[in-house]
PDB file of C-alpha atoms in Angstrom:
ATOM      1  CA  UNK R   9      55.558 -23.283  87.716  1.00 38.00           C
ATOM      2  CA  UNK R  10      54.500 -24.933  84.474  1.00 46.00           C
ATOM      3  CA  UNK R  11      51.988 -27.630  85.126  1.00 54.00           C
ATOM      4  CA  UNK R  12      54.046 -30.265  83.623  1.00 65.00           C
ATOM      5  CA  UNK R  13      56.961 -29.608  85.572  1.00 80.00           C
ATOM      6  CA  UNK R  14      55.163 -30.376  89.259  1.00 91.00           C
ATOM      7  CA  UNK R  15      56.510 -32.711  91.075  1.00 95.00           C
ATOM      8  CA  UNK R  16      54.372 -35.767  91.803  1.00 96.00           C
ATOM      9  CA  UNK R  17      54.644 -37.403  95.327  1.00 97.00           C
ATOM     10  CA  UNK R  18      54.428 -41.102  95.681  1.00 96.00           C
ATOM     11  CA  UNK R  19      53.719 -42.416  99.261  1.00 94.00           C
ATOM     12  CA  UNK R  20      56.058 -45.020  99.482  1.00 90.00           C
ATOM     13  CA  UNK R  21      58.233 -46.684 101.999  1.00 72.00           C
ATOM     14  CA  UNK R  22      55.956 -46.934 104.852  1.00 70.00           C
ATOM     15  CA  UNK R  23      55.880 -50.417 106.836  1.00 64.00           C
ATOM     16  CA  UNK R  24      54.112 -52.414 104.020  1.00 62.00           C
ATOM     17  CA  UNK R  25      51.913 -54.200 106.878  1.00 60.00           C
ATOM     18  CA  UNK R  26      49.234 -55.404 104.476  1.00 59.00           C
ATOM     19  CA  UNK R  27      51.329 -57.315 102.397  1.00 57.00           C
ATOM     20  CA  UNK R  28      53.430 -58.978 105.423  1.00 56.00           C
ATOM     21  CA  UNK R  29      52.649 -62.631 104.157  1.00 55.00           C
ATOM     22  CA  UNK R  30      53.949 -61.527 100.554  1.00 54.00           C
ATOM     23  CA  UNK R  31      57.195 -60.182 102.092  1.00 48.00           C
ATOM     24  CA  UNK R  32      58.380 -62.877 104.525  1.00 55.00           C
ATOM     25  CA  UNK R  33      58.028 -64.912 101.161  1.00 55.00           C
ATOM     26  CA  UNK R  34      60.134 -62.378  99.343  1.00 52.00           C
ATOM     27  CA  UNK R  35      62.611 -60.934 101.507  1.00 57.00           C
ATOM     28  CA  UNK R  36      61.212 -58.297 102.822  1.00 69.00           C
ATOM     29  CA  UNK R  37      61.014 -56.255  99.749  1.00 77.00           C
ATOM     30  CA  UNK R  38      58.923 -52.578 100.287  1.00 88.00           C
ATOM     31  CA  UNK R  39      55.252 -53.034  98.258  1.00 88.00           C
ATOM     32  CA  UNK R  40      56.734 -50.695  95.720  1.00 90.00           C
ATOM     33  CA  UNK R  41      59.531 -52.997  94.746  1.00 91.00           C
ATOM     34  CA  UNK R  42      56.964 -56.033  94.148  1.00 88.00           C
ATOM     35  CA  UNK R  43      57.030 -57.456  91.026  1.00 89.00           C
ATOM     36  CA  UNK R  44      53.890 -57.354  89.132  1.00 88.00           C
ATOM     37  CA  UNK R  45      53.794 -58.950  85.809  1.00 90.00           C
ATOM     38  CA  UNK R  46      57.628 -58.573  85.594  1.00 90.00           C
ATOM     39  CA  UNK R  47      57.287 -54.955  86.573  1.00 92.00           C
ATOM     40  CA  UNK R  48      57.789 -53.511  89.846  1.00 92.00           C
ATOM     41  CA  UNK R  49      54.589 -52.025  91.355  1.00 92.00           C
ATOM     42  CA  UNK R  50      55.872 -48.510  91.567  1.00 94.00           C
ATOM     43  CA  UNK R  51      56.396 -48.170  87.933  1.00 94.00           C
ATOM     44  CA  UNK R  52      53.339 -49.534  87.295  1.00 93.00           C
ATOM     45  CA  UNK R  53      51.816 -46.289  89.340  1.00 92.00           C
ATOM     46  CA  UNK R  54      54.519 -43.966  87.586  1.00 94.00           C
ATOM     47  CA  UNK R  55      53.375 -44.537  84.244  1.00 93.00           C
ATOM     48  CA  UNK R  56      49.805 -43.182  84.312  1.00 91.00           C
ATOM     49  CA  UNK R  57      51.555 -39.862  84.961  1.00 93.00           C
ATOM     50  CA  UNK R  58      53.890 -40.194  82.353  1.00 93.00           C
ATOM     51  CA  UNK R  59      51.308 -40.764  80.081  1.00 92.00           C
ATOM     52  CA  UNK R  60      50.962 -37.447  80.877  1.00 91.00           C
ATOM     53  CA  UNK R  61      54.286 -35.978  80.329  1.00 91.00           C
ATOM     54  CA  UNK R  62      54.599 -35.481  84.508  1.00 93.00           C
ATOM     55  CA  UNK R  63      58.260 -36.318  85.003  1.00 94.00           C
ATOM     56  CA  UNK R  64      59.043 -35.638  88.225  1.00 96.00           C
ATOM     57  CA  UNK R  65      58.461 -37.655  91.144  1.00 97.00           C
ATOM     58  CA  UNK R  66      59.193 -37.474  95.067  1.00 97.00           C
ATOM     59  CA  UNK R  67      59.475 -40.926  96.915  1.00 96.00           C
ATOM     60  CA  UNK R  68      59.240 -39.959 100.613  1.00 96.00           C
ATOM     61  CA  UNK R  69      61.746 -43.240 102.225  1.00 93.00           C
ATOM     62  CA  UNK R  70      60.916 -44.180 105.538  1.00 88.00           C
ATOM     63  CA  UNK R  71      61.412 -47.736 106.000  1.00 87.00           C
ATOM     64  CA  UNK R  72      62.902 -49.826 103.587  1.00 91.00           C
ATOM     65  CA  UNK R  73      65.799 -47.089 102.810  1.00 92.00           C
ATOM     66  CA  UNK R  74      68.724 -48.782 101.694  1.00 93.00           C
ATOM     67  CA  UNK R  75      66.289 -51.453  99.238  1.00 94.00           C
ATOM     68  CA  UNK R  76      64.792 -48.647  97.997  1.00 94.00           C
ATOM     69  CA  UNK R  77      68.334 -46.831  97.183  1.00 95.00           C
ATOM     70  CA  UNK R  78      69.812 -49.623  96.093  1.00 95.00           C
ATOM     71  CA  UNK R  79      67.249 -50.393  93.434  1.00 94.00           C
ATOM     72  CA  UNK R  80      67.764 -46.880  92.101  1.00 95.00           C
ATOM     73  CA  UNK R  81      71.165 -45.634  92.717  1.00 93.00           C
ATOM     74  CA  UNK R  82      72.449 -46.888  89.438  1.00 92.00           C
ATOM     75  CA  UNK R  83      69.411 -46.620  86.716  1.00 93.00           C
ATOM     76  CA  UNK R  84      69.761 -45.001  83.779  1.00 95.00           C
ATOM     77  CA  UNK R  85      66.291 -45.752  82.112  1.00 93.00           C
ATOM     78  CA  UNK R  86      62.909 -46.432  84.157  1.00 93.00           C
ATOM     79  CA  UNK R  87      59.513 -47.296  82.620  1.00 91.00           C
ATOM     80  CA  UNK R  88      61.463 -46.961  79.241  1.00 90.00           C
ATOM     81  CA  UNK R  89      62.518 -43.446  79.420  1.00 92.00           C
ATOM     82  CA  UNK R  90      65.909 -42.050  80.390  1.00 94.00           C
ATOM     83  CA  UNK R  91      66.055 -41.040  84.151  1.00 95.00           C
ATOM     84  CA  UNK R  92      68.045 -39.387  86.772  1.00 95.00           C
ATOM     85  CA  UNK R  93      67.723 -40.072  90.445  1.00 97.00           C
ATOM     86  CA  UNK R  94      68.519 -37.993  93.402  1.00 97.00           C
ATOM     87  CA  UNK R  95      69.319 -38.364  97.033  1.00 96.00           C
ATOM     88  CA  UNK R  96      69.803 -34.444  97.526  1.00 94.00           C
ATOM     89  CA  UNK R  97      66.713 -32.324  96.999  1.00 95.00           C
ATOM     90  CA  UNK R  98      69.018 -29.429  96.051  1.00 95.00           C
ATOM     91  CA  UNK R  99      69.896 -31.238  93.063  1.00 95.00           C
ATOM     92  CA  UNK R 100      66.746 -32.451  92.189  1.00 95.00           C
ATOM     93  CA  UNK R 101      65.314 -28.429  92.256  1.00 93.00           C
ATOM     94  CA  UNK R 102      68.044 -27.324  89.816  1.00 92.00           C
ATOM     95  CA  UNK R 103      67.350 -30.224  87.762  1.00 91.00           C
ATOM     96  CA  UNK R 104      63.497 -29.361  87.240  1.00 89.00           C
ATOM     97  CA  UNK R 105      64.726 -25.597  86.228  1.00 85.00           C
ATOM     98  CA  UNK R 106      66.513 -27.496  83.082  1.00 83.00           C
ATOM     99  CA  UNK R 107      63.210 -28.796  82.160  1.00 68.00           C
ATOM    100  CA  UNK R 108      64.915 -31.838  80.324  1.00 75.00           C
ATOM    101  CA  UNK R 109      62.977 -34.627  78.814  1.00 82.00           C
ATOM    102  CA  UNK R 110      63.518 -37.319  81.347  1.00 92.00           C
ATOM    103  CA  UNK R 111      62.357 -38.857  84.545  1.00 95.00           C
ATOM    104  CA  UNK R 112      63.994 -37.257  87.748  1.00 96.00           C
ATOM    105  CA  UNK R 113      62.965 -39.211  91.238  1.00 97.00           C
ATOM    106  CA  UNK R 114      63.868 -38.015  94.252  1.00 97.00           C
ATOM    107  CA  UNK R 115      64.320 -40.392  97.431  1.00 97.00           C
ATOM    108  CA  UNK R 116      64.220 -38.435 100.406  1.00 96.00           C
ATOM    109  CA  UNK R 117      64.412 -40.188 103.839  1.00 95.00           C
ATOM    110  CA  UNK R 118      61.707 -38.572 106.177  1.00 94.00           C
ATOM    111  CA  UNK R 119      62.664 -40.763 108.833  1.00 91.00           C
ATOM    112  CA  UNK R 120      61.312 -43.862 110.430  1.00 90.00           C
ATOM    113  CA  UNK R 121      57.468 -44.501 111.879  1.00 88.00           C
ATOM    114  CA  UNK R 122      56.946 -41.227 110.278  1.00 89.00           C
ATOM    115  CA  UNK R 123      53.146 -41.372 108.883  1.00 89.00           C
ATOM    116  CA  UNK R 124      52.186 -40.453 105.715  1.00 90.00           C
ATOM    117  CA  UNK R 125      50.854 -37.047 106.673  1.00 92.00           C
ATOM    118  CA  UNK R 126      54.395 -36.283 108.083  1.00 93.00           C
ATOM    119  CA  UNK R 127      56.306 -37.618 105.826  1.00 93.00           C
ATOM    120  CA  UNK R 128      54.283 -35.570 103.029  1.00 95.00           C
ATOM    121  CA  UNK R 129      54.728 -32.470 105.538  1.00 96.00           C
ATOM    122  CA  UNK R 130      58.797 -32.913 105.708  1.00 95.00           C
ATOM    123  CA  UNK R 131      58.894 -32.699 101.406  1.00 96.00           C
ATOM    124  CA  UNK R 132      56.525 -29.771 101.018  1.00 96.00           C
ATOM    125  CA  UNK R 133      58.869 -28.317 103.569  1.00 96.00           C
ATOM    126  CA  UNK R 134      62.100 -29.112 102.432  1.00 95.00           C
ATOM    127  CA  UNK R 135      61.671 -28.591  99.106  1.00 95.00           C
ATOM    128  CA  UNK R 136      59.328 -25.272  99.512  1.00 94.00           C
ATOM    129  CA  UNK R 137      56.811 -26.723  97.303  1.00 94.00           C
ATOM    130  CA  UNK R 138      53.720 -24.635  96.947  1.00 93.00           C
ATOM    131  CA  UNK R 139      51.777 -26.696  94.025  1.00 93.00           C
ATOM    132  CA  UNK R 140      52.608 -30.644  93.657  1.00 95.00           C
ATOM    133  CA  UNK R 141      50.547 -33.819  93.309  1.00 94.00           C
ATOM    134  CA  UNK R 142      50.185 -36.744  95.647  1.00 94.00           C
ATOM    135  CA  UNK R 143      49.337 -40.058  95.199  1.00 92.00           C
ATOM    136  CA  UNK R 144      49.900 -43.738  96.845  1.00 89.00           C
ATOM    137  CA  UNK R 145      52.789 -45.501  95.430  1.00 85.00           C
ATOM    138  CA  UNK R 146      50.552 -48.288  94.789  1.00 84.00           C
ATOM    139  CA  UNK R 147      48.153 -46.616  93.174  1.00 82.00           C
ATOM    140  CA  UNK R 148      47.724 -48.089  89.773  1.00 85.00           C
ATOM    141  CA  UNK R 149      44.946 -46.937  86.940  1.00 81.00           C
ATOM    142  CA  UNK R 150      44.289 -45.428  83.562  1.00 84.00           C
ATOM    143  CA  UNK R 151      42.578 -42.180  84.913  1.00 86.00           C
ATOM    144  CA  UNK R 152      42.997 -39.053  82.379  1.00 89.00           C
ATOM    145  CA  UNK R 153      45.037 -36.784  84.955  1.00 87.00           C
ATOM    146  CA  UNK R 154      44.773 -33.688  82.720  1.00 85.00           C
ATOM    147  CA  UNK R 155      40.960 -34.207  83.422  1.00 85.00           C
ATOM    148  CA  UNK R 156      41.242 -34.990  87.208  1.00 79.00           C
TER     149      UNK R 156
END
C-alpha cells in the first residue's frame, strides 16, 4: 500500500463527557461537530494530514450516529477539497484502489459504549487493515507527519 493512500483513523463519536457543559448549551452536538472559529473541530484535525496529501479517513461512530451522518451524508467539498463519504466500507476499499484526488471518509458505526480500543479493533477488522494511522478526532496541530 502506498503511504499516501493509508487510511487515517479519527477517534470520534465517543460520549463527549468533557465537554458536557458546552453541549447542553449546544444541543448536544458530538466534540467533532463543534464549531471552532467557524470551522468544525474535526476539520480542523483533518487538515494537518491533508497538508500531507493523506486523504483517507475512518470515523469510528459510536454515539452521536445520526448527527454525525447527517452532517456528512450530502457534502460534496470538506476542508476545501472535493470529497466522497461512505457508510459501506466495501465502497470505501474500492474507492482507495482508484487513488483519486479527493477526500474519502468513512463513518462506520462500531456500536454504542464501545471504547476507543474496541472501536479501533472493529475497523482494523472489518476493513482488514494491516498499516493505517490513528489519531483523536480532536487532535489539532501543525506537526510535519512525513517526519513523525
Amino acid at each position: 500500500m502506498q503511504k499516501k493512500n493509508l487510511s487515517v483513523i479519527l477517534l470520534v463519536g465517543g460520549k463527549g463527557t468533557r465537554l458536557s457543559n458546552i453541549q447542553k448549551k449546544e444541543k448536544q452536538h458530538p466534540k467533532a461537530l463543534q464549531k471552532i472559529n467557524s470551522k468544525v473541530l474535526i476539520s480542523h484535525s483533518m487538515s494537518n494530514f491533508l497538508k500531507y496529501n493523506y486523504n483517507n479517513f475512518i470515523l469510528p461512530i459510536g454515539s452521536y450516529k445520526n448527527i454525525f451522518f447527517n452532517f456528512f451524508k450530502n457534502k460534496k467539498f470538506f476542508c476545501g477539497k472535493k470529497c466522497k463519504i461512505f457508510f459501506s466500507s466495501n465502497d470505501y476499499i474500492k474507492a482507495l484502489a482508484k487513488n483519486r484526488n479527493r477526500i474519502n471518509i468513512l463513518l462506520l458505526y462500531t456500536g454504542l459504549n464501545v471504547n476507543k480500543a474496541n472501536r479501533t479493533m472493529k475497523v482494523i477488522n472489518k476493513l482488514n487493515l494491516q498499516e493505517f494511522i490513528l489519531s483523536y478526532g480532536d487532535g489539532v496541530g501543525d506537526i510535519n507527519i512525513d517526519n513523525l
